[in-house]
XYZ file of C-alpha atoms in Angstrom:
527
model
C 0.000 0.000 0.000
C 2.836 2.134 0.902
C 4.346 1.269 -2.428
C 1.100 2.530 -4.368
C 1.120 5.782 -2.658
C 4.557 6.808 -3.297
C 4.416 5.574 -7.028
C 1.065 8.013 -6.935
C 2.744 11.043 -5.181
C 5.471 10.681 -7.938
C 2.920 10.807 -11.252
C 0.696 13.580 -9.540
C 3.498 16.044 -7.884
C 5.224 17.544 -10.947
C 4.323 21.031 -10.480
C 2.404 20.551 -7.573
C 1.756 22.735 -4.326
C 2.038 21.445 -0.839
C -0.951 21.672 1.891
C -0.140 20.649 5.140
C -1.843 21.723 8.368
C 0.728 19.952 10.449
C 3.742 22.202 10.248
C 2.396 24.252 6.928
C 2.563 28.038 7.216
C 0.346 30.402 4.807
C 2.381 33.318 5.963
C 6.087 31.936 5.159
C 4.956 28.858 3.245
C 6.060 28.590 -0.778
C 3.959 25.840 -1.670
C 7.046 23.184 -1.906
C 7.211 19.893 -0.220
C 10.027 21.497 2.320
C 7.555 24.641 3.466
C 4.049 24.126 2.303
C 1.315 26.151 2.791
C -1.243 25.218 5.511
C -4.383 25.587 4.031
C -5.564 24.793 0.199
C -7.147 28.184 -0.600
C -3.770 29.558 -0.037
C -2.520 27.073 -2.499
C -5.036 28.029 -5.123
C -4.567 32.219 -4.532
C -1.122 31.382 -6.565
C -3.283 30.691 -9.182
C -4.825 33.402 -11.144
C -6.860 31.168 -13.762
C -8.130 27.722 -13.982
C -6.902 24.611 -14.323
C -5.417 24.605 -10.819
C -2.358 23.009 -10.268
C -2.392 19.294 -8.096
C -2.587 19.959 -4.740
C -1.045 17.900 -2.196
C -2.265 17.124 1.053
C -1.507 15.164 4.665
C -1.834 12.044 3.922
C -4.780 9.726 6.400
C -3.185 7.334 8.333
C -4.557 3.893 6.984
C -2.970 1.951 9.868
C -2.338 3.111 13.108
C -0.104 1.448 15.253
C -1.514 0.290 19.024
C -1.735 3.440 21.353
C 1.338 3.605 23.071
C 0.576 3.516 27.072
C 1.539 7.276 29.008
C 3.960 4.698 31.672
C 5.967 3.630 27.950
C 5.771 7.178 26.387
C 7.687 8.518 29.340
C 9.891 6.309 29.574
C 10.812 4.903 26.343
C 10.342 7.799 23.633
C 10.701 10.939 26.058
C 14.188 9.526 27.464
C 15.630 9.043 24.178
C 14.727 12.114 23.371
C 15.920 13.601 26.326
C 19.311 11.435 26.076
C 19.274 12.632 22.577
C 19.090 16.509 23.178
C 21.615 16.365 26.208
C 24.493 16.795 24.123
C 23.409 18.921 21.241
C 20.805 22.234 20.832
C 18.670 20.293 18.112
C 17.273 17.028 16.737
C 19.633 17.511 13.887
C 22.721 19.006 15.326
C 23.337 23.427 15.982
C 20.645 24.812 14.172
C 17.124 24.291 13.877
C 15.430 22.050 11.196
C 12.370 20.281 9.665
C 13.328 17.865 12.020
C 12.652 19.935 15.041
C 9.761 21.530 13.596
C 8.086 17.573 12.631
C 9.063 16.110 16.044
C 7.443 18.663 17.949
C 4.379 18.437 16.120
C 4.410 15.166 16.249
C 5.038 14.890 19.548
C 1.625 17.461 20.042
C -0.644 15.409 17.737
C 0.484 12.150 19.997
C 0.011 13.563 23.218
C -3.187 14.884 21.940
C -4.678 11.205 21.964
C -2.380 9.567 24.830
C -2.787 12.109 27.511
C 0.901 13.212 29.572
C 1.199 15.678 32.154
C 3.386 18.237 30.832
C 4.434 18.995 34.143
C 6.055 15.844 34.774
C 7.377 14.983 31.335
C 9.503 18.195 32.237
C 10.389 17.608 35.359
C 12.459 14.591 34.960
C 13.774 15.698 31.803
C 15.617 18.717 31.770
C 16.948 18.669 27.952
C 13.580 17.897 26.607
C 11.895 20.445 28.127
C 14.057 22.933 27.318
C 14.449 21.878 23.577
C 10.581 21.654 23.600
C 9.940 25.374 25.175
C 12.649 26.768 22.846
C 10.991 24.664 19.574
C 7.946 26.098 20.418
C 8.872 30.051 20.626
C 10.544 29.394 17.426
C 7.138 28.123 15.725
C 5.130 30.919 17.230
C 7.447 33.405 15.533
C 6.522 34.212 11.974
C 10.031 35.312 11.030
C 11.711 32.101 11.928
C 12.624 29.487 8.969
C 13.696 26.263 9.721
C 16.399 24.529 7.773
C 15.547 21.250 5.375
C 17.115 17.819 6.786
C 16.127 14.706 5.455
C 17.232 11.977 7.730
C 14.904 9.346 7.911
C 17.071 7.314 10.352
C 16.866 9.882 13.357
C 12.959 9.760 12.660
C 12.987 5.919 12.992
C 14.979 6.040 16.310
C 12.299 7.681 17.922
C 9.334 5.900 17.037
C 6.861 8.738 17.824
C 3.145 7.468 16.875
C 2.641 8.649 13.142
C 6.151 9.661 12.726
C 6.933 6.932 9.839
C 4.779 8.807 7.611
C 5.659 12.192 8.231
C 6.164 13.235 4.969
C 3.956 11.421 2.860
C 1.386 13.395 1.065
C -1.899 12.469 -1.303
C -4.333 14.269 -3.590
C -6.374 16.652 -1.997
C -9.625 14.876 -1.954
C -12.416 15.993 -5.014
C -14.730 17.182 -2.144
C -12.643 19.237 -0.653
C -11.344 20.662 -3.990
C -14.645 21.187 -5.407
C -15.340 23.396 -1.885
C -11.830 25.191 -1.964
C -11.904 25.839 -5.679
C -15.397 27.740 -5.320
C -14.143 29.647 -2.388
C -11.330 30.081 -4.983
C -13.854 31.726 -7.605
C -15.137 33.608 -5.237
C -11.967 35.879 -4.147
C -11.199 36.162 -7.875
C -14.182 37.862 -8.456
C -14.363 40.074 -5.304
C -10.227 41.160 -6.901
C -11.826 41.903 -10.104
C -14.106 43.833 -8.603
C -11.702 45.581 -6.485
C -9.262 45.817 -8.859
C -11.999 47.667 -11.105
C -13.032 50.149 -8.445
C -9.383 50.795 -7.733
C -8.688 51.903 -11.874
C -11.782 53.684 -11.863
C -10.523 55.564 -8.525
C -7.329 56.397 -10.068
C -9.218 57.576 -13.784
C -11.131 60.104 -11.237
C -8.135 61.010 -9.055
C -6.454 61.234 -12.559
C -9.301 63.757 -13.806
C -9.465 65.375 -10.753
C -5.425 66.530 -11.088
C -5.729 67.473 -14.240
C -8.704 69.630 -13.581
C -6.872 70.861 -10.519
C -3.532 72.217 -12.501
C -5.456 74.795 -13.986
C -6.690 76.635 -11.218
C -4.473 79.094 -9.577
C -5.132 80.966 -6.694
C -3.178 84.074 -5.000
C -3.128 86.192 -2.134
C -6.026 89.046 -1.967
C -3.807 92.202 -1.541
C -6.971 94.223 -0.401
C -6.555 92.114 2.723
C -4.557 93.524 5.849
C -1.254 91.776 5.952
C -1.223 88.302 7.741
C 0.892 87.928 11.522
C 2.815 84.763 11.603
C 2.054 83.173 14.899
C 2.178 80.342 16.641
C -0.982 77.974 17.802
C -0.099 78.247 21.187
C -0.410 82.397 21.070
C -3.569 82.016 18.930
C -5.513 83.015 21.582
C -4.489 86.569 21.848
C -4.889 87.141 17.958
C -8.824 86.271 17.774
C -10.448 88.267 14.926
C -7.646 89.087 13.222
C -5.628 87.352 9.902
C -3.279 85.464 10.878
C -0.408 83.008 8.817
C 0.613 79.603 10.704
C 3.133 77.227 9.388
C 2.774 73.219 10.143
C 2.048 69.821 9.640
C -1.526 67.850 8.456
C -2.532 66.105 11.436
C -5.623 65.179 10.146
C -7.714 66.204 6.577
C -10.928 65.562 5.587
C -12.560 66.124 2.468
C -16.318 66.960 2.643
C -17.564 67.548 -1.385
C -15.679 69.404 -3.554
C -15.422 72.656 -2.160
C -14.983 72.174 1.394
C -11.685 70.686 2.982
C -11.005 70.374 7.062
C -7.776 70.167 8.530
C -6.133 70.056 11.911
C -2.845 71.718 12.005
C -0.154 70.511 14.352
C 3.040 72.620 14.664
C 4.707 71.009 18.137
C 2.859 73.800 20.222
C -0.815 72.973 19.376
C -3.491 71.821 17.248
C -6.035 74.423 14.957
C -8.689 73.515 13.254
C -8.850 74.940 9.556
C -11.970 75.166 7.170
C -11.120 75.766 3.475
C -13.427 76.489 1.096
C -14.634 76.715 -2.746
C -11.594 77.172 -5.149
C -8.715 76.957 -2.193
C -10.055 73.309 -1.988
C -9.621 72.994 -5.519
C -6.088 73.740 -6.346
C -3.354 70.738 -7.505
C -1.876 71.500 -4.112
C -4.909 71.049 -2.174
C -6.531 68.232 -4.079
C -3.048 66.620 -3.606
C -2.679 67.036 0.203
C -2.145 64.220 2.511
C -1.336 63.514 6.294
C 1.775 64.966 7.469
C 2.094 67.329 4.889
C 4.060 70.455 5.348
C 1.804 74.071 4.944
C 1.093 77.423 5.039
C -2.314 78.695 5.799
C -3.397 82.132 5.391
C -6.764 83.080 7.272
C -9.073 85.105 9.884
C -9.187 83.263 13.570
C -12.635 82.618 14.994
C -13.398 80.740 18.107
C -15.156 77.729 17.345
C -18.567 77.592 18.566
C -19.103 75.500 21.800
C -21.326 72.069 21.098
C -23.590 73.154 24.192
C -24.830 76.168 22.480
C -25.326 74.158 18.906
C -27.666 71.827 20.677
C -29.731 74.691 23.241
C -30.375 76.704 20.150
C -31.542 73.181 18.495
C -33.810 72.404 21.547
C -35.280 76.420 21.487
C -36.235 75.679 17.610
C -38.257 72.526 18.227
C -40.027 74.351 21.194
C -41.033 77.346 18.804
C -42.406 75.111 15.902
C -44.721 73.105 18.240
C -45.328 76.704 19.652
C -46.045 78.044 16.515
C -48.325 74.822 15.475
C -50.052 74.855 18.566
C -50.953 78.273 18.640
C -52.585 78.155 14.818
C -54.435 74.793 15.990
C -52.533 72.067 14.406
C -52.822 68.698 16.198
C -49.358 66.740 16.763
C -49.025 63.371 15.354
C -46.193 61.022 15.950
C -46.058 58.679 13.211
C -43.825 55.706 13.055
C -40.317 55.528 11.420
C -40.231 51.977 10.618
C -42.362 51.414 7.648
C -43.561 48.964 5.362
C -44.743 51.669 2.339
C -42.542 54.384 0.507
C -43.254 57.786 0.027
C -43.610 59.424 -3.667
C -39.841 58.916 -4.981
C -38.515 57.063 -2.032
C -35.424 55.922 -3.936
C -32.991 56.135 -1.844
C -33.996 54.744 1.563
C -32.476 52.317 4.064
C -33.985 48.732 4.009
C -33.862 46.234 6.505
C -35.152 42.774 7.132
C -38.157 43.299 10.003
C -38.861 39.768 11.520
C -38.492 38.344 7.992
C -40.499 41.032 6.276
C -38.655 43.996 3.938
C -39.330 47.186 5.800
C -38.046 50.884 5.907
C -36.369 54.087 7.677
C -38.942 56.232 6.947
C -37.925 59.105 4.530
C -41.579 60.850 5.252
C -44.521 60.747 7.049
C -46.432 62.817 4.590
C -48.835 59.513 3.758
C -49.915 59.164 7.671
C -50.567 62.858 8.183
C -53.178 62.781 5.431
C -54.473 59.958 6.338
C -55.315 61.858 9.400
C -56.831 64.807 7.934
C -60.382 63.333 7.793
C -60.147 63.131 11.512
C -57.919 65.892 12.466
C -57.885 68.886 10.283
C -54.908 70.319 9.899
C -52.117 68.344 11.204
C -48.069 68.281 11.550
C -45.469 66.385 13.036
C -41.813 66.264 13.880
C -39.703 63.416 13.373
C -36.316 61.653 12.128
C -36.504 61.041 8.323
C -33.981 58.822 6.956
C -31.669 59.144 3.427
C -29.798 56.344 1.961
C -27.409 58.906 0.773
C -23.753 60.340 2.071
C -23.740 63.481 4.286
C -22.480 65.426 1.908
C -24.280 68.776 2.184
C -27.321 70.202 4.129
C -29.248 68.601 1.267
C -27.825 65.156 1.296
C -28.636 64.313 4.901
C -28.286 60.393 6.055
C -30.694 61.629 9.082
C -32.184 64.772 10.247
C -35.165 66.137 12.033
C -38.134 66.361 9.645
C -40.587 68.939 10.149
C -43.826 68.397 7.982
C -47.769 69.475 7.804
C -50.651 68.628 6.216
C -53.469 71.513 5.578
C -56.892 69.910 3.982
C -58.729 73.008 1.752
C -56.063 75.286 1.434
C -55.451 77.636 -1.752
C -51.784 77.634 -3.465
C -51.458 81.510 -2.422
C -52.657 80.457 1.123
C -49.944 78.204 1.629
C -47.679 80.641 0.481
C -48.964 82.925 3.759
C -48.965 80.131 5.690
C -44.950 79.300 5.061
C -44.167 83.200 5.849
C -46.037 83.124 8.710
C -44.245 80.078 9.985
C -40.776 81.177 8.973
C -41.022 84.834 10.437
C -43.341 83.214 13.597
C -40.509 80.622 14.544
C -37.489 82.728 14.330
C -39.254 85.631 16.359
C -40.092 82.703 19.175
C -36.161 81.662 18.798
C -35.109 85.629 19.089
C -37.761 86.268 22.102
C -35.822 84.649 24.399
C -32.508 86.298 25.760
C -30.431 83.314 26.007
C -31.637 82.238 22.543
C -30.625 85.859 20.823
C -27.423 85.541 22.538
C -26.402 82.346 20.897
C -27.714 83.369 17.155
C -25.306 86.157 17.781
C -22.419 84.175 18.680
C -22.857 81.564 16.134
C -24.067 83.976 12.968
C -22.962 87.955 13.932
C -24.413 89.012 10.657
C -27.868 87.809 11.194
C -30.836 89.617 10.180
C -34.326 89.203 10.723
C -36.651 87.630 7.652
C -39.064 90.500 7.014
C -42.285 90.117 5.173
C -43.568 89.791 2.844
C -40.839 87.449 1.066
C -40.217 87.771 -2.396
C -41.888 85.086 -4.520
C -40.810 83.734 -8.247
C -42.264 81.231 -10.933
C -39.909 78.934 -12.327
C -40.469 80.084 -16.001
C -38.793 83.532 -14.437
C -36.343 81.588 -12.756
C -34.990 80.181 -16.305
C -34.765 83.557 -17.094
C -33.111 85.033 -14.287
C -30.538 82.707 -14.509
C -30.003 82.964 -18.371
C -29.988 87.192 -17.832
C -27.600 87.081 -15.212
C -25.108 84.491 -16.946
C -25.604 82.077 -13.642
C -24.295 78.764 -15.269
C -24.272 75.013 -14.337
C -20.922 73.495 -13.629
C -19.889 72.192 -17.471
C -20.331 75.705 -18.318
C -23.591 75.376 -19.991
C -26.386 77.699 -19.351
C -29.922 76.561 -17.827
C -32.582 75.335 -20.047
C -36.585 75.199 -19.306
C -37.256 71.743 -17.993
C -34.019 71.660 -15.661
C -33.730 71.938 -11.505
C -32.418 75.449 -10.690
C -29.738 75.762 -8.012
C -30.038 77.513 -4.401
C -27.661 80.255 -6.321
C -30.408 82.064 -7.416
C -32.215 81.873 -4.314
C -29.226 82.922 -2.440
C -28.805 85.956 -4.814
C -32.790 87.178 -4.588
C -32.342 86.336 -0.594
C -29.736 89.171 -0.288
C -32.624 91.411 0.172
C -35.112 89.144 1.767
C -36.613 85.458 1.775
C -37.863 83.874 -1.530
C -40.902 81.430 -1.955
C -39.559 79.580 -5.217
C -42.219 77.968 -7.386
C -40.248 75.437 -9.551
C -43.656 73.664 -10.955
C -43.135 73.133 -14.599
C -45.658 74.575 -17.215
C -48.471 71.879 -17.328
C -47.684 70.219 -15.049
C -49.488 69.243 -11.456
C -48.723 68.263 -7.985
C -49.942 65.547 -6.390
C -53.037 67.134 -3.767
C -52.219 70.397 -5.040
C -54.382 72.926 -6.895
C -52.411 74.418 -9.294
C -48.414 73.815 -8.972
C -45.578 72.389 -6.382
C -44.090 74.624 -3.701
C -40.327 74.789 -3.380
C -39.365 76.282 -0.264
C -35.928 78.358 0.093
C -34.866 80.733 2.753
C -32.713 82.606 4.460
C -33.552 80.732 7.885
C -30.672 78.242 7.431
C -27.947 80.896 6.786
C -29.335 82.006 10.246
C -29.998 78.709 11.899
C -27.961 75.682 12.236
């Protein structure tokens, strides 16, 4: 039998690769028969494309030999070995080998099934426990190769259960290749498809540079000239423009025209916002960690978390003021859902006790189903985007506020948005704390005043087209097309703007004549 498997080893292991999980290492392995790899998908990641080479693995012992009682184990085998090591640092001589490395695994898988204590192997041999501890911190260590001996002799003298066929190896079994060689398939497609997303990330990043070289930026000489300081004296030079010279402790990209970084120059950390074309430079799109720079810029104090978060809690307490007071009833629909609103593309899904459900994105359908009952009705809630933070339109989640009004006129809801707007921020300003923190956190705040200026979309086209205001290939906007907050934030200089963005023939859904699209100045003033 042994015959037949060494006459099968020799047709099948031209150009084969090695498995063994006895002393096999995936880390340091090569695939040979002297360091194989330890497990067969290891073997077949050398591969790139079918067929796959043979793969050779342990070999199942047919016969085992009787089990070997713990009384003769100790004092046979162990005292040779013991005898054996007292004179030299190794199995094999000065150095360690394979011979080391198969012995002691050998000697593991054995005392696996006849069970020694340790403990007293060790104490009555003093060489074989410490060749054993040493063996063993030299397999833990990754960076540690043992040498190839081939004596079969030394092997013999020990007689170690299983040691005879130590080195014999056999076809991996068709089972087990048909599992490995899918798990095989597998990782070449997940590289394909990272290797895909990685050339598509460099054709962008590629783009991107190019695009970047031609835009050139330089200092504003209108400015007042710029104090070199240090972080640590920041402090005393609040307000004014200041230069600092460091290193990129951190950078992150939000968009395309917004950049943060935190400076480090071995007295302090700053925190630096850069915006709009500064983010777009070959030096800026280029930037990394640790990079050395210059920044040029005014010194604010950033705004403490505390008053973010009161002036958040005094705006939900004015709109359910403000709702209450014009007789709304509250509702408090649910955010896991079952139904999608009207173009609920992008929203999370999740498996809900084995049923596909939702993070709401709106609970416009259960405030009109409420109407009948109700009147007019509102509610505020978290609404939920299956989209990147990007902006303050791209929200993942945010608090929604929404209403429903049965029997309402188009210009009516016009008054009743003004109302709301102008209502809520005079609630906000009314109380002292509240005015205190819009102050702090926007000093050039003004008050909405009414009435706010309102503009069809058809004159929107037009405004845009007069005033040269251009999308960002450089083409102009055509009828048909979503217009920008630019001109909102243009006609806003001198007030709010109610934008009507309804296209010519068409209707809303539950609307009389046209869709409302809402743009103020409230979030320049609010966070």
């Amino acid at each position: 039998m042994a015959d037949e498997i060494v006459t099968m080893m020799e047709q099948t292991s031209i150009g084969a690769v090695y498995v063994s999980e006895l002393h096999g290492d995936d880390a340091t392995g090569d695939g040979s028969e002297a360091r194989p790899y330890k497990t067969a998908l290891r073997a077949c990641r050398e591969c790139k494309a079918e067929p796959l080479p043979p793969i050779m693995v342990d070999a199942k012992e047919k016969d085992k030999p009787n089990c070997t009682s713990p009384d003769v184990m100790q004092e046979e085998l162990l005292a040779r070995l013991d005898g054996h090591l007292s004179d030299r640092s190794y199995i094999g001589g000065s150095s360690p080998s394979t011979l080391d490395h198969t012995i002691y695994s050998l000697i593991n898988k054995s005392l696996q099934s006849i069970p020694v204590d340790l403990s007293v192997v060790f104490s009555t041999h003093f060489h074989l426990s410490r060749w054993y501890r040493h063996v063993h911190s030299l397999v833990c260590d990754p960076q540690v190769t043992f040498s190839l001996v081939e004596d079969g002799t030394l092997l013999e003298q020990f007689s170690i259960p299983s040691m005879a066929n130590h080195q014999k190896y056999e076809p991996i079994a068709k089972s087990q290749l048909k599992k490995v060689t899918k798990l095989w398939k597998d990782d070449l497609k997940k590289q394909e498809v990272r290797r895909r997303k990685e050339e598509e990330a460099a054709k962008q990043r590629a783009a991107v540079v190019e695009e970047a070289a031609k835009v050139t930026i330089s200092e504003d000489s209108s400015l007042p000239p710029a104090t070199l300081v240090k972080i640590k004296d920041g402090e005393a030079h609040r307000g004014e423009r200041i230069k600092v010279k460091g290193w990129v402790h951190r950078l992150r990209r939000q968009g395309k025209n917004m950049m943060f970084i935190v400076l480090r120059d071995g007295t302090g950390f700053l925190q630096c916002v850069l915006l709009d074309r500064l983010c777009q430079t070959l030096e800026a799109v280029s930037l990394t960690t640790e990079s050395t720079v210059c920044l040029y810029g005014s010194l604010l104090q950033v705004p403490e978390g505390k008053q973010v978060l009161y002036l958040r809690s005094l705006l939900y307490n004015a709109f359910v003021s403000h709702y209450k007071d014009r007789g709304y009833v509250q509702m408090t629909p649910p955010t896991l859902v079952q139904t999608q609103c009207e173009g609920g593309s992008t929203l999370f899904d999740f498996s809900f006790f084995g049923e596909k459900a939702f993070l709401t994105q709106s609970s416009q359908l259960y405030l009109e189903t409420c109407l009948p009952s109700f009147g007019d009705v509102y509610c505020i809630e978290q609404s939920y985007r299956a989209e990147q933070s990007r902006t303050r339109r791209h929200l993942a989640a945010y608090t929604h506020v929404e209403a429903e009004c049965p029997f309402i006129t188009f210009e009516e809801l016009l008054d009743r948005i003004e109302d709301l707007v102008c209502d809520v921020t005079q609630r906000v300003l009314s109380d002292p704390r509240g005015q205190q923190v819009v102050q702090e956190l926007h000093p050039d705040f003004q008050m909405p005043t009414r009435p706010f200026f309102r503009m069809p979309y058809a004159d929107a086209i037009k405004y845009l087209q007069e005033h040269d205001i251009r999308k960002e290939d450089g083409s102009l906007y055509a009828f048909g097309e979503m217009t920008p907050p630019t001109l909102v934030q243009t006609q806003c200089e001198g007030g709010s703007t109610l934008f009507d963005f309804s296209f010519f023939g068409e209707k809303a859904f539950l609307t009389q004549s046209s869709q409302l699209y809402l743009e103020t100045c409230l979030p320049r003033y609010l966070p």
